[in-house]
Amino acid sequence: MMEKSFVMMKPDAVSRRLMGKILTRFEEKGLQIVAIKMLSIDEDLAKEHYGEHVEKPFFNDLVSYITSSPSLAMIIKGDDAISLIRKMVGATNPKEADLGTIRGDFAIDMGRNVIHASDSAKSAEREISLFFNDNEICDYSIIDNSWIYE
C-alpha cells in the first residue's frame, strides 16, 4: 500500500553534514521524496511535535535540542513506507540500533539520534500537517517505478 511518512533529520544530522548520505539511502531504496525543507523549529512547534512526551522528564531537553539548530523535514512516499523507513532508521537508542541502519551507522547517544520517522499512519498524518502545507507536497511520477514495484 502506497503511503506517506514524515521524516526529519535532526540538528545533529544537519550540523554533522549527514543530510546527503541519509537522503541517498532513502532514494536508493526506491522511496520517493515528495516534500523537503530545511527549517529552524520554534519552541511552539517543537512542543506540539513532541506533545506526547510532555509529562516525561526528558521533554524539555527534546524541545531545547530540536530548536538549537536547523532540521531537515521531509515527506517520503512508498509502498509500506512507514514500516520500511522505521526499519531503515533503526532503534531509537543508537546503542541498540543494528549496524546498517541510519542510527546504527551515524549515532551513538540517545539524545543525539540523528533522525525522526513517523511510527504510524496516524502520526505521519499529524506530523505532516504540522510541518507542511498541501501546496508544498509534490506528488509526481518517477520513471523507474516499474523497476521498483510489480
Short mmCIF file of C-alpha atoms in Angstrom, two decimals:
data_model
loop_
_atom_site.label_atom_id
_atom_site.label_comp_id
_atom_site.label_asym_id
_atom_site.label_seq_id
_atom_site.Cartn_x
_atom_site.Cartn_y
_atom_site.Cartn_z
CA MET A 1 0.00 0.00 0.00
CA MET A 2 1.42 3.39 -1.01
CA GLU A 3 1.73 5.70 1.97
CA LYS A 4 3.49 8.85 3.05
CA SER A 5 5.69 9.19 6.12
CA PHE A 6 7.14 12.22 7.88
CA VAL A 7 10.90 12.07 8.36
CA MET A 8 13.11 14.70 9.96
CA MET A 9 16.87 14.85 10.07
CA LYS A 10 17.57 16.42 13.43
CA PRO A 11 20.05 19.21 14.23
CA ASP A 12 22.93 16.78 14.76
CA ALA A 13 22.47 15.26 11.28
CA VAL A 14 22.37 18.73 9.69
CA SER A 15 25.34 20.07 11.68
CA ARG A 16 27.41 16.95 11.01
CA ARG A 17 26.73 17.23 7.25
CA LEU A 18 24.98 13.86 7.04
CA MET A 19 21.96 15.03 5.04
CA GLY A 20 23.20 13.82 1.65
CA LYS A 21 24.25 10.40 2.92
CA ILE A 22 20.92 9.84 4.67
CA LEU A 23 18.81 11.18 1.80
CA THR A 24 20.68 8.91 -0.61
CA ARG A 25 19.72 5.84 1.44
CA PHE A 26 16.01 6.60 1.04
CA GLU A 27 16.31 7.28 -2.68
CA GLU A 28 18.47 4.23 -3.35
CA LYS A 29 15.87 2.08 -1.58
CA GLY A 30 13.32 3.29 -4.13
CA LEU A 31 11.42 5.67 -1.87
CA GLN A 32 10.22 8.98 -3.27
CA ILE A 33 10.83 12.38 -1.66
CA VAL A 34 7.62 14.37 -2.26
CA ALA A 35 8.42 17.31 0.04
CA ILE A 36 11.58 18.61 1.69
CA LYS A 37 12.63 21.77 3.51
CA MET A 38 15.21 22.97 5.96
CA LEU A 39 13.81 24.92 8.86
CA SER A 40 14.58 26.29 12.28
CA ILE A 41 11.89 24.86 14.54
CA ASP A 42 10.50 27.33 17.06
CA GLU A 43 9.56 26.37 20.61
CA ASP A 44 5.80 26.24 19.94
CA LEU A 45 6.18 23.84 17.00
CA ALA A 46 8.66 21.72 18.97
CA LYS A 47 6.25 21.41 21.90
CA GLU A 48 3.42 20.47 19.58
CA HIS A 49 5.55 17.94 17.70
CA TYR A 50 6.74 16.29 20.92
CA GLY A 51 3.40 16.72 22.72
CA GLU A 52 3.10 13.01 23.53
CA HIS A 53 6.21 13.33 25.72
CA VAL A 54 5.12 16.43 27.67
CA GLU A 55 4.93 14.56 31.01
CA LYS A 56 8.25 12.79 30.58
CA PRO A 57 11.42 14.05 32.30
CA PHE A 58 13.29 14.46 29.01
CA PHE A 59 10.63 16.69 27.34
CA ASN A 60 12.43 20.00 27.94
CA ASP A 61 15.70 18.52 26.65
CA LEU A 62 13.92 17.38 23.46
CA VAL A 63 12.50 20.86 22.88
CA SER A 64 15.84 22.53 23.60
CA TYR A 65 17.69 20.17 21.27
CA ILE A 66 15.30 20.34 18.30
CA THR A 67 15.21 24.16 18.44
CA SER A 68 19.00 24.51 18.78
CA SER A 69 19.86 24.39 15.07
CA PRO A 70 18.13 23.74 11.72
CA SER A 71 16.48 20.42 10.86
CA LEU A 72 15.55 18.93 7.50
CA ALA A 73 11.87 17.92 7.26
CA MET A 74 10.66 15.54 4.55
CA ILE A 75 7.66 13.63 3.34
CA ILE A 76 8.68 10.32 1.86
CA LYS A 77 6.34 8.14 -0.18
CA GLY A 78 6.46 4.46 -1.00
CA ASP A 79 4.88 1.04 -0.59
CA ASP A 80 4.52 0.48 3.18
CA ALA A 81 6.82 3.49 3.60
CA ILE A 82 6.22 3.93 7.34
CA SER A 83 7.39 0.47 8.39
CA LEU A 84 10.16 0.38 5.79
CA ILE A 85 11.56 3.75 6.91
CA ARG A 86 11.38 2.72 10.57
CA LYS A 87 13.49 -0.35 9.74
CA MET A 88 15.98 1.79 7.84
CA VAL A 89 16.19 4.30 10.72
CA GLY A 90 16.81 1.66 13.42
CA ALA A 91 16.13 1.56 17.16
CA THR A 92 15.52 4.85 18.97
CA ASN A 93 18.51 4.16 21.18
CA PRO A 94 21.52 4.09 18.83
CA LYS A 95 23.30 1.67 21.18
CA GLU A 96 20.57 -0.86 20.31
CA ALA A 97 20.35 0.03 16.61
CA ASP A 98 21.72 -2.53 14.16
CA LEU A 99 24.71 -1.61 12.04
CA GLY A 100 23.46 -0.77 8.58
CA THR A 101 20.59 1.33 9.94
CA ILE A 102 20.84 5.11 9.93
CA ARG A 103 21.10 5.34 13.72
CA GLY A 104 23.34 2.28 13.89
CA ASP A 105 25.78 3.87 11.46
CA PHE A 106 25.65 7.56 12.40
CA ALA A 107 24.52 7.94 16.04
CA ILE A 108 25.92 6.95 19.41
CA ASP A 109 23.88 8.77 22.06
CA MET A 110 20.10 8.56 22.65
CA GLY A 111 19.86 12.35 22.96
CA ARG A 112 21.53 12.82 19.58
CA ASN A 113 19.97 10.08 17.49
CA VAL A 114 20.13 11.89 14.11
CA ILE A 115 16.64 11.27 12.73
CA HIS A 116 12.92 11.07 13.44
CA ALA A 117 10.42 8.97 11.47
CA SER A 118 6.68 8.60 11.96
CA ASP A 119 5.71 5.42 13.81
CA SER A 120 2.18 5.03 12.39
CA ALA A 121 -0.14 6.35 9.69
CA LYS A 122 -1.92 8.48 12.28
CA SER A 123 1.37 10.00 13.48
CA ALA A 124 2.51 10.59 9.89
CA GLU A 125 -0.69 12.46 9.08
CA ARG A 126 -0.38 14.63 12.21
CA GLU A 127 3.32 15.35 11.72
CA ILE A 128 2.97 16.11 8.01
CA SER A 129 0.22 18.64 8.80
CA LEU A 130 2.46 20.30 11.41
CA PHE A 131 5.38 20.83 9.04
CA PHE A 132 3.90 21.09 5.53
CA ASN A 133 1.06 22.79 3.70
CA ASP A 134 -0.66 20.93 0.86
CA ASN A 135 0.93 23.23 -1.73
CA GLU A 136 4.42 22.15 -0.56
CA ILE A 137 3.81 18.49 -1.42
CA CYS A 138 4.82 17.50 -4.96
CA ASP A 139 3.18 14.25 -5.97
CA TYR A 140 4.88 13.21 -9.20
CA SER A 141 5.66 10.07 -11.16
CA ILE A 142 9.11 8.57 -11.00
CA ILE A 143 10.47 7.00 -14.15
CA ASP A 144 11.88 3.86 -12.50
CA ASN A 145 8.66 2.91 -10.67
CA SER A 146 8.22 -0.20 -12.84
CA TRP A 147 11.67 -1.40 -11.73
CA ILE A 148 10.84 -0.88 -8.05
CA TYR A 149 7.26 -2.23 -7.82
CA GLU A 150 5.47 -5.12 -9.54
#
